[in-house]
Amino acid sequence: MAKADFEQFTQVPANYVPLSPLSYLSRARDVFGNRDGVVYGDRRYSWKQVDERARRLCSGLKKLGVGKGDVVTFIAANTPEMVEAHFGVPMAGAVLNTMNVRLDSETIAYILDHAETSVLVTDTQFAPAVKEALAQANRPDMTVIDIVDEAMPEGEQLGSMTYEQLLEMGSSDKAEKLPNNEWDAIALNYTSGTSGRPKGVVYHHRGSYLMTMGTIAGWDLPSHPRYLYTVPMFHCNGWGHAWTMAAVAGTIVCIRDLQPKAIFDALADNDIDHFGGAPVILGMLVNAPEKDRRTFDRPIKVMTAGAPPAAAILAKTKELGMDVLQVYGLTETYGHVIECVWQDQWNVLDAAEQASIKARQGVRFPMTEEVSVVDLSTRKRVPADGETQGEIVIRGNTVMKGYFKNTSATDEAFEGGAFRSGDIAVVHTNGYVEVKDRLKDVIISGGENISSVEVESAIFQHSSVAVAAVVARPDEKWGETPCAFVELKEGAAATEEEIIAHCRSLLAGFKCPKKVVFGELPKTATGKIQKFVLRQTAKEL
């Protein structure tokens, strides 16, 4: 029997356009150009103005010599400049590197060198650490540009021009340029992982486009939501929500101050109906004093991810009028790829049972091809019995291209044909995944990854320390914080305060242990520290 020839067609511009989240901005401009796109204090930009400023950023960067594949690093808070960077930088064919503003100067310098940053755009608020980093980095040809925020106390300017001067130098005349290849890199995000040095995770345009589509479907986003950006845009590109809000022509409300009163005020005064944040943000809100709280005349949908939030926190957020969606993901997966989809039959359960279910990670997002939990030895799927543990592995278009300049780590992460998360989980009888532990001992504090190896290395530099191990300790506010177990050298002395102060001289504050326990550490016959024993001890402290 003859077969129909479906190979006769050719891929041409009429029927094929590379997928890129940049296309969302041009549609927002053309269809909803007069709607508010970004709001920050007294500053207010329509989507037409956001588009114009992004084009000027693109043009200004090109005049500085930025082209395809060049890395542009932003060290900034959640302000309009960070939103614009997610469009203007890739418009120029460049790769956006948004850096954690809480990093120490040595790590900042390392990333600038490793990423081969061409242009650094930095908020003057972070000038002290950045100034030290610039003295350490080997980037003599790098252009430095300052973001000067009038809402903040005046800080030291380190660059050759301000961000607004860069935009004035640019032009908004030319149309945005989509990539010729949707596999082109769009972003470079650094994650600590389990080694002392951060690894560079590379995203592509196609993945970012599909992450947006999956977020809209998975979170059931309507047109024109009003979104409060409490997720740091340096973390997984703020879960891609800048691109997502452009796709639905929402209004992004930016906020620098993440204290409870400021968040409550922003939610109430800006008619917010959606926001995302780590469980630490939820904990801050539910534990806020009554004088700092505001009430809302509408339900607010919340997306949360990081260290799994306590069921009690989820129950209390419901009392505030917030509907929380628990999601799971990693920097390597562009953020969220698993969500706790709510089922109608759970509506009859009491509040405690509902909160317990919502604390689970759930099932795959619409854009995620496969999420499995596999046995560590056989690599076969574990039974859905809620008890048998295995490693979460993920496959799909929102898995990273790989680790920048680290082929061996990329190969290891993709071993077996899927991304190995390093997280241990079980699968319940209904197919919902629940994370139980972490293979790689990463501590997630306030949504930020902390390498236990890096903290241990810092502690070892104290002259009195013989052996050290760092594990996660549950924390009501931050989800988890580092807990250090230390053996001192014979005849040596040190206090908890001394160890913590020593760490603060070497590390960013959020990486330092909040608790130090002295004594002999449990070890195997071969001398390996038994961290599972320490984790249990830390839980009981």
Coordinates of C-alpha atoms in Angstrom, one line a residue:
M1 CA 0.0 0.0 0.0
A2 CA 1.4 3.4 -1.0
K3 CA 2.1 5.8 1.8
A4 CA 1.2 9.5 1.8
D5 CA 4.2 11.7 1.5
F6 CA 4.3 14.0 4.5
E7 CA 8.0 14.7 4.0
Q8 CA 7.3 17.0 1.0
F9 CA 7.0 20.1 3.1
T10 CA 9.8 22.6 3.8
Q11 CA 10.3 24.6 6.9
V12 CA 10.0 28.3 5.8
P13 CA 9.5 31.6 7.5
A14 CA 5.8 31.4 6.8
N15 CA 5.4 28.2 8.9
Y16 CA 8.3 28.3 11.4
V17 CA 9.4 30.9 13.8
P18 CA 12.0 30.1 16.6
L19 CA 10.3 30.1 20.0
S20 CA 11.5 33.0 22.2
P21 CA 9.9 34.8 25.1
L22 CA 10.8 38.1 23.4
S23 CA 7.7 37.7 21.2
Y24 CA 5.5 38.1 24.3
L25 CA 6.7 41.7 24.8
S26 CA 5.9 42.8 21.2
R27 CA 2.4 41.4 21.6
A28 CA 1.9 43.1 24.9
R29 CA 3.0 46.4 23.3
D30 CA 0.8 46.0 20.2
V31 CA -2.4 44.8 21.9
F32 CA -2.2 46.2 25.4
G33 CA 0.3 49.0 25.0
N34 CA -1.5 51.4 27.3
R35 CA -1.9 49.0 30.2
D36 CA 0.4 49.3 33.1
G37 CA 3.3 46.9 32.6
V38 CA 5.6 47.7 35.5
V39 CA 5.0 49.7 38.7
Y40 CA 7.6 50.6 41.3
G41 CA 6.8 53.2 43.8
D42 CA 6.1 56.4 41.9
R43 CA 7.5 55.0 38.7
R44 CA 4.9 53.5 36.3
Y45 CA 5.6 52.2 32.8
S46 CA 3.0 51.0 30.3
W47 CA 3.8 47.9 28.2
K48 CA 4.6 50.3 25.3
Q49 CA 7.1 52.1 27.5
V50 CA 8.6 48.8 28.8
D51 CA 9.1 47.7 25.2
E52 CA 10.7 51.1 24.3
R53 CA 13.1 51.0 27.3
A54 CA 14.0 47.4 26.5
R55 CA 14.8 48.4 22.9
R56 CA 16.9 51.3 24.2
L57 CA 18.8 48.9 26.5
C58 CA 19.4 46.5 23.5
S59 CA 20.6 49.4 21.3
G60 CA 22.8 50.9 24.1
L61 CA 24.5 47.5 24.7
K62 CA 25.2 47.1 21.0
K63 CA 26.9 50.5 20.9
L64 CA 29.1 49.2 23.7
G65 CA 30.1 46.3 21.5
V66 CA 27.8 43.6 22.9
G67 CA 26.8 40.9 20.5
K68 CA 25.7 37.3 20.2
G69 CA 26.9 35.2 23.0
D70 CA 28.3 38.0 25.1
V71 CA 27.4 37.9 28.8
V72 CA 25.7 40.8 30.5
T73 CA 25.6 40.5 34.3
F74 CA 23.0 42.3 36.4
I75 CA 23.5 42.7 40.2
A76 CA 20.3 44.4 41.2
A77 CA 17.1 44.2 43.3
N78 CA 13.7 43.6 41.9
T79 CA 13.3 47.0 40.1
P80 CA 12.1 48.0 36.6
E81 CA 15.7 47.7 35.3
M82 CA 15.7 43.9 36.1
V83 CA 12.4 43.4 34.2
E84 CA 13.8 45.3 31.2
A85 CA 17.0 43.3 31.3
H86 CA 15.0 40.1 30.6
F87 CA 14.0 41.5 27.2
G88 CA 16.7 44.0 26.3
V89 CA 19.7 41.8 26.9
P90 CA 18.5 38.8 24.7
M91 CA 17.3 41.3 22.1
A92 CA 20.9 42.1 21.5
G93 CA 21.7 38.4 21.1
A94 CA 23.5 38.4 24.5
V95 CA 23.1 36.1 27.5
L96 CA 21.6 37.5 30.7
N97 CA 23.4 36.6 33.9
T98 CA 21.4 37.8 37.0
M99 CA 23.6 37.4 40.1
N100 CA 22.6 36.8 43.6
V101 CA 22.9 40.1 45.4
R102 CA 23.7 38.4 48.7
L103 CA 27.0 36.8 47.5
D104 CA 30.4 37.7 49.0
S105 CA 32.9 39.6 46.9
E106 CA 35.1 36.6 46.2
T107 CA 32.2 34.6 44.7
I108 CA 31.1 37.7 42.7
A109 CA 34.6 38.0 41.3
Y110 CA 34.7 34.3 40.4
I111 CA 31.4 34.4 38.5
L112 CA 32.4 37.6 36.6
D113 CA 35.6 35.8 35.5
H114 CA 34.0 32.4 34.8
A115 CA 31.1 33.9 32.8
E116 CA 33.5 36.2 30.9
T117 CA 31.2 39.1 31.6
S118 CA 31.3 41.9 29.0
V119 CA 29.1 44.4 30.7
L120 CA 28.2 44.6 34.4
V121 CA 25.1 46.5 35.5
T122 CA 25.1 47.0 39.2
D123 CA 22.8 48.7 41.7
T124 CA 24.7 51.2 43.9
Q125 CA 23.1 49.6 47.0
F126 CA 25.5 46.7 46.5
A127 CA 28.6 48.8 45.8
P128 CA 30.6 47.7 48.8
A129 CA 30.8 44.0 47.8
V130 CA 30.9 44.7 44.1
K131 CA 33.8 47.2 44.5
E132 CA 35.8 44.5 46.3
A133 CA 34.9 42.0 43.6
L134 CA 36.0 44.3 40.8
A135 CA 39.4 44.6 42.5
Q136 CA 39.7 40.8 42.5
A137 CA 38.3 39.9 39.1
N138 CA 40.3 39.7 36.0
R139 CA 38.0 41.6 33.6
P140 CA 40.0 44.7 32.5
D141 CA 37.8 45.3 29.5
M142 CA 34.5 44.9 31.2
T143 CA 32.2 47.9 31.2
V144 CA 30.5 48.8 34.5
I145 CA 27.2 50.6 34.6
D146 CA 25.4 51.9 37.7
I147 CA 21.7 51.6 38.6
V148 CA 20.9 54.6 40.7
D149 CA 17.6 54.2 42.5
E150 CA 16.2 57.4 44.0
A151 CA 14.2 55.3 46.5
M152 CA 17.5 54.2 48.1
P153 CA 20.1 56.2 50.0
E154 CA 22.8 57.4 47.7
G155 CA 25.5 54.7 47.1
E156 CA 28.9 54.8 45.5
Q157 CA 28.9 54.7 41.7
L158 CA 31.5 52.4 40.3
G159 CA 30.9 52.6 36.5
S160 CA 31.5 54.8 33.6
M161 CA 27.8 55.8 33.2
T162 CA 24.4 55.2 34.8
Y163 CA 21.7 52.9 33.5
E164 CA 19.5 55.8 32.4
Q165 CA 22.5 57.2 30.4
L166 CA 22.9 53.9 28.7
L167 CA 19.2 54.0 27.7
E168 CA 19.6 57.6 26.4
M169 CA 22.6 56.4 24.3
G170 CA 20.4 53.8 22.7
S171 CA 17.6 54.0 20.2
S172 CA 14.1 52.4 20.2
D173 CA 13.7 52.6 16.4
K174 CA 14.7 49.0 15.4
A175 CA 12.4 46.1 16.0
E176 CA 13.3 43.4 18.4
K177 CA 15.3 40.5 17.0
L178 CA 14.3 37.0 17.7
P179 CA 17.1 34.4 17.7
N180 CA 17.7 32.5 14.5
N181 CA 18.0 29.3 16.6
E182 CA 15.6 28.8 19.5
W183 CA 18.4 26.6 21.1
D184 CA 20.5 29.8 21.5
A185 CA 21.4 30.6 25.1
I186 CA 19.2 33.3 26.7
A187 CA 20.4 33.2 30.4
L188 CA 23.2 32.0 32.6
N189 CA 22.3 31.3 36.2
Y190 CA 24.8 30.2 38.9
T191 CA 23.9 27.7 41.5
S192 CA 26.1 26.5 44.4
G193 CA 25.1 22.8 44.1
T194 CA 27.2 20.6 46.3
S195 CA 30.7 22.0 45.4
G196 CA 32.3 25.1 46.8
R197 CA 32.3 26.8 43.5
P198 CA 29.0 27.7 41.8
K199 CA 28.1 26.1 38.5
G200 CA 26.7 28.0 35.5
V201 CA 23.4 26.8 34.3
V202 CA 22.5 27.7 30.7
Y203 CA 18.9 28.3 29.5
H204 CA 17.7 28.6 25.9
H205 CA 15.0 30.7 24.3
R206 CA 12.8 27.6 23.6
G207 CA 12.8 26.5 27.2
S208 CA 12.0 30.0 28.5
Y209 CA 9.1 30.3 26.0
L210 CA 7.6 27.0 27.0
M211 CA 8.2 27.7 30.7
T212 CA 5.9 30.7 30.3
M213 CA 3.2 28.6 28.5
G214 CA 3.4 25.9 31.2
T215 CA 3.1 28.5 34.0
I216 CA 0.0 30.1 32.5
A217 CA -1.7 26.7 32.2
G218 CA -0.4 25.1 35.4
W219 CA -1.2 28.2 37.6
D220 CA -4.4 28.9 35.7
L221 CA -3.3 32.5 35.1
P222 CA -6.0 34.8 33.7
S223 CA -5.4 37.8 31.4
H224 CA -4.1 41.0 33.2
P225 CA -3.2 39.6 36.6
R226 CA -1.6 42.1 39.1
Y227 CA 1.6 40.4 40.2
L228 CA 3.8 41.3 43.1
Y229 CA 7.4 40.3 42.3
T230 CA 8.7 39.0 45.7
V231 CA 10.7 36.2 44.0
P232 CA 14.2 37.5 43.5
M233 CA 14.8 38.0 39.7
F234 CA 18.3 36.7 40.2
H235 CA 16.9 33.3 41.1
C236 CA 16.1 31.2 38.1
N237 CA 15.3 34.5 36.3
G238 CA 12.6 35.1 38.9
W239 CA 11.0 31.8 37.9
G240 CA 10.5 33.3 34.4
H241 CA 7.6 35.4 35.6
A242 CA 8.8 38.6 33.8
W243 CA 8.2 36.8 30.5
T244 CA 5.0 35.2 31.8
M245 CA 3.5 38.5 32.8
A246 CA 4.3 40.0 29.4
A247 CA 2.5 37.0 27.8
V248 CA -0.8 37.7 29.7
A249 CA -0.3 41.5 29.7
G250 CA -0.3 41.6 33.5
T251 CA 1.0 44.3 35.8
I252 CA 4.3 43.6 37.5
V253 CA 4.6 45.4 40.8
C254 CA 8.3 45.6 42.0
I255 CA 9.3 45.7 45.6
R256 CA 12.7 46.0 47.3
D257 CA 11.7 45.7 50.9
L258 CA 10.6 42.2 51.8
Q259 CA 9.6 42.9 55.4
P260 CA 6.1 41.8 56.3
K261 CA 4.6 45.4 56.6
A262 CA 6.0 46.4 53.2
I263 CA 4.6 43.2 51.6
F264 CA 1.2 43.6 53.1
D265 CA 1.1 47.2 52.1
A266 CA 2.1 46.4 48.5
L267 CA -0.5 43.6 48.3
A268 CA -3.3 45.9 49.5
D269 CA -2.4 49.2 47.9
N270 CA -1.7 47.7 44.4
D271 CA -4.8 45.4 44.3
I272 CA -2.4 42.4 43.9
D273 CA -4.1 39.1 43.1
H274 CA -1.0 36.9 42.4
F275 CA 2.5 36.7 43.9
G276 CA 5.3 34.1 44.3
G277 CA 7.8 33.6 47.0
A278 CA 9.8 31.2 49.1
P279 CA 8.1 29.6 52.2
V280 CA 10.1 32.1 54.3
I281 CA 8.0 34.9 52.8
L282 CA 4.8 33.0 53.8
G283 CA 6.2 32.4 57.3
M284 CA 6.9 36.1 57.7
L285 CA 3.4 37.0 56.7
V286 CA 1.6 34.6 58.9
N287 CA 3.8 35.5 61.9
A288 CA 3.6 39.3 61.3
P289 CA 2.3 41.4 64.2
E290 CA -1.3 42.5 63.9
K291 CA -0.3 46.1 63.4
D292 CA 1.6 45.3 60.2
R293 CA -1.2 43.3 58.6
R294 CA -3.7 44.3 56.0
T295 CA -6.9 42.6 54.9
F296 CA -8.0 41.9 51.3
D297 CA -11.4 42.0 49.6
R298 CA -10.2 39.4 47.0
P299 CA -8.5 36.0 47.0
I300 CA -4.8 36.1 46.3
K301 CA -3.1 33.2 44.6
V302 CA 0.4 32.4 45.8
M303 CA 3.1 30.2 44.2
T304 CA 5.7 28.9 46.6
A305 CA 8.8 26.8 46.2
G306 CA 12.0 26.1 48.1
A307 CA 12.3 24.0 51.2
P308 CA 8.9 22.4 51.6
P309 CA 6.7 24.7 53.8
A310 CA 5.3 23.3 57.0
A311 CA 1.6 22.3 56.8
A312 CA 0.9 24.7 59.6
I313 CA 2.2 27.6 57.6
L314 CA 0.0 26.7 54.6
A315 CA -3.1 26.4 56.9
K316 CA -2.4 29.9 58.3
T317 CA -1.9 31.5 54.8
K318 CA -5.4 30.2 53.9
E319 CA -6.7 32.2 56.9
L320 CA -5.1 35.3 55.4
G321 CA -7.2 34.7 52.2
M322 CA -4.3 33.3 50.2
D323 CA -4.6 30.2 48.0
V324 CA -1.1 28.6 47.9
L325 CA 0.2 26.4 45.1
Q326 CA 3.2 24.3 46.2
V327 CA 5.7 23.8 43.3
Y328 CA 9.1 22.1 42.9
G329 CA 12.0 22.7 40.7
L330 CA 15.7 23.5 40.5
T331 CA 17.8 26.1 38.8
E332 CA 18.7 23.4 36.3
T333 CA 15.0 23.1 35.3
Y334 CA 14.3 26.9 34.8
G335 CA 12.4 26.7 38.2
H336 CA 9.1 25.0 38.8
V337 CA 8.4 21.7 36.9
I338 CA 6.2 20.0 39.5
E339 CA 3.0 21.4 41.1
C340 CA 0.6 20.2 43.7
V341 CA -2.5 20.3 41.5
W342 CA -5.6 20.5 43.6
Q343 CA -8.3 17.8 43.2
D344 CA -12.0 18.6 43.8
Q345 CA -12.5 15.5 46.1
W346 CA -10.1 17.1 48.6
N347 CA -12.5 20.0 49.2
V348 CA -14.4 17.9 51.8
L349 CA -11.2 17.3 53.9
D350 CA -10.6 19.3 57.1
A351 CA -8.1 22.1 57.0
A352 CA -5.2 20.1 58.5
E353 CA -5.6 17.3 55.9
Q354 CA -5.8 19.9 53.1
A355 CA -2.6 21.6 54.3
S356 CA -0.8 18.3 54.5
I357 CA -1.6 17.5 50.9
K358 CA -0.7 21.0 49.8
A359 CA 2.8 20.5 51.3
R360 CA 3.5 17.8 48.8
Q361 CA 5.3 18.7 45.6
G362 CA 2.8 17.0 43.3
V363 CA 2.8 16.1 39.6
R364 CA 4.5 17.5 36.5
F365 CA 3.6 20.9 35.0
P366 CA 2.0 20.9 31.5
M367 CA 5.3 21.7 29.7
T368 CA 7.2 19.0 31.5
E369 CA 7.6 15.7 29.6
E370 CA 8.4 13.4 32.4
V371 CA 9.0 13.3 36.1
S372 CA 9.9 10.0 37.7
V373 CA 11.3 8.7 41.0
V374 CA 13.8 6.0 40.4
D375 CA 15.7 3.5 42.5
L376 CA 19.3 4.7 43.1
S377 CA 20.7 1.3 42.1
T378 CA 18.5 -0.1 39.4
R379 CA 17.3 3.3 38.0
K380 CA 13.8 1.7 37.7
R381 CA 10.7 3.6 38.9
V382 CA 9.9 3.0 42.5
P383 CA 6.4 1.8 43.4
A384 CA 3.7 4.4 44.2
D385 CA 3.3 3.3 47.8
G386 CA 4.3 6.5 49.6
E387 CA 7.2 4.7 51.3
T388 CA 9.8 3.5 48.8
Q389 CA 12.3 6.2 48.3
G390 CA 14.2 7.1 45.1
E391 CA 15.7 10.0 43.2
I392 CA 13.6 12.5 41.2
V393 CA 14.6 12.5 37.5
I394 CA 13.2 15.0 35.0
R395 CA 13.0 15.2 31.2
G396 CA 11.7 18.0 29.0
N397 CA 12.3 21.2 27.2
T398 CA 12.8 23.2 30.4
V399 CA 15.9 21.3 31.4
M400 CA 19.1 23.2 31.1
K401 CA 21.4 23.0 28.1
G402 CA 24.1 22.1 30.5
Y403 CA 26.7 23.5 32.9
F404 CA 28.8 26.3 31.4
K405 CA 32.4 25.1 30.8
N406 CA 31.8 21.9 32.8
T407 CA 31.2 18.9 30.5
S408 CA 31.9 16.3 33.1
A409 CA 29.2 17.8 35.5
T410 CA 26.8 18.0 32.6
D411 CA 27.3 14.4 31.6
E412 CA 26.9 13.3 35.2
A413 CA 23.6 15.3 35.6
F414 CA 22.2 13.7 32.4
E415 CA 23.3 10.2 33.1
G416 CA 20.6 7.7 32.1
G417 CA 18.8 10.1 29.7
A418 CA 17.1 12.4 32.2
F419 CA 18.2 15.1 34.6
R420 CA 19.2 13.7 38.0
S421 CA 17.9 16.1 40.6
G422 CA 19.7 14.7 43.6
D423 CA 16.5 14.9 45.6
I424 CA 15.1 11.9 47.3
A425 CA 11.3 11.4 47.2
V426 CA 8.4 9.0 47.4
V427 CA 5.4 8.6 45.1
H428 CA 2.0 8.4 46.8
T429 CA -0.7 6.1 45.5
N430 CA -2.3 8.9 43.5
G431 CA 1.0 9.6 41.7
Y432 CA 1.9 12.8 43.7
V433 CA 5.6 13.1 44.5
E434 CA 6.8 14.2 48.0
V435 CA 10.4 15.2 48.6
K436 CA 12.0 13.5 51.6
D437 CA 15.7 14.3 51.6
R438 CA 18.5 15.6 49.4
L439 CA 21.3 13.4 48.1
K440 CA 23.7 16.2 47.8
D441 CA 23.2 17.9 51.2
V442 CA 22.3 21.3 49.7
I443 CA 20.7 23.5 52.3
I444 CA 17.8 25.6 51.1
S445 CA 17.5 28.7 53.3
G446 CA 14.9 31.3 52.4
G447 CA 14.8 29.9 48.8
E448 CA 18.5 30.2 48.4
N449 CA 20.8 27.2 47.9
I450 CA 23.8 26.9 50.3
S451 CA 26.6 24.4 49.7
S452 CA 27.5 22.5 52.8
V453 CA 30.9 21.9 51.4
E454 CA 31.5 25.7 51.0
V455 CA 30.5 26.4 54.6
E456 CA 32.6 23.4 55.9
S457 CA 35.6 24.8 54.0
A458 CA 35.2 28.1 55.7
I459 CA 34.9 26.5 59.2
F460 CA 38.0 24.4 58.5
Q461 CA 40.0 27.7 58.1
H462 CA 39.6 28.4 61.8
S463 CA 42.8 27.5 63.6
S464 CA 41.1 25.6 66.4
V465 CA 38.9 23.3 64.1
A466 CA 39.9 19.7 63.4
V467 CA 36.7 18.3 61.8
A468 CA 33.5 20.0 60.7
A469 CA 30.3 19.0 59.0
V470 CA 27.3 21.2 58.1
V471 CA 23.7 20.0 57.6
A472 CA 20.3 21.6 57.3
R473 CA 18.4 22.4 60.5
P474 CA 14.7 23.1 60.3
D475 CA 13.9 26.7 60.8
E476 CA 10.4 28.2 61.2
K477 CA 11.3 31.4 59.4
W478 CA 13.8 30.4 56.8
G479 CA 12.7 26.8 56.1
E480 CA 16.2 25.6 56.8
T481 CA 19.5 27.1 58.1
P482 CA 23.0 25.7 58.3
C483 CA 23.9 23.8 61.5
A484 CA 27.6 23.1 62.1
F485 CA 29.0 20.2 64.0
V486 CA 32.6 20.9 65.0
E487 CA 35.4 18.8 66.5
L488 CA 38.2 21.0 68.0
K489 CA 41.9 20.2 67.9
E490 CA 43.3 18.8 71.1
G491 CA 43.9 21.5 73.6
A492 CA 42.2 24.2 71.4
A493 CA 39.2 26.2 72.3
A494 CA 36.5 28.1 70.5
T495 CA 33.0 29.3 71.1
E496 CA 29.9 29.2 69.0
E497 CA 30.0 33.0 68.6
E498 CA 33.7 32.8 67.4
I499 CA 32.9 30.2 64.8
I500 CA 30.0 32.1 63.4
A501 CA 32.0 35.4 63.4
H502 CA 34.8 33.6 61.6
C503 CA 32.4 32.4 58.9
R504 CA 30.9 35.8 58.5
S505 CA 34.4 37.1 57.6
L506 CA 34.6 34.6 54.7
L507 CA 31.0 34.0 53.5
A508 CA 27.8 35.9 52.7
G509 CA 25.7 36.2 55.9
F510 CA 23.0 33.8 54.8
K511 CA 25.5 31.0 54.3
C512 CA 26.8 31.2 57.9
P513 CA 25.7 28.6 60.4
K514 CA 23.1 29.7 62.9
K515 CA 23.9 27.0 65.3
V516 CA 27.3 25.3 66.2
V517 CA 27.5 22.1 68.2
F518 CA 30.9 21.0 69.6
G519 CA 31.9 17.4 70.1
E520 CA 33.1 14.2 68.4
L521 CA 31.4 13.6 65.1
P522 CA 29.9 10.2 64.2
K523 CA 31.9 8.4 61.6
T524 CA 31.9 5.2 59.6
A525 CA 34.7 2.6 59.9
T526 CA 36.4 4.3 57.0
G527 CA 36.3 7.7 58.7
K528 CA 33.3 9.1 56.6
I529 CA 31.1 11.5 58.6
Q530 CA 27.6 10.1 59.1
K531 CA 25.6 13.1 58.1
F532 CA 22.3 11.3 58.4
V533 CA 22.9 11.1 62.1
L534 CA 23.8 14.8 62.3
R535 CA 20.6 15.7 60.4
Q536 CA 18.5 13.9 63.0
T537 CA 20.4 15.5 65.8
A538 CA 19.9 19.0 64.2
K539 CA 16.2 18.4 64.1
E540 CA 16.1 17.7 67.8
L541 CA 18.1 20.8 68.8

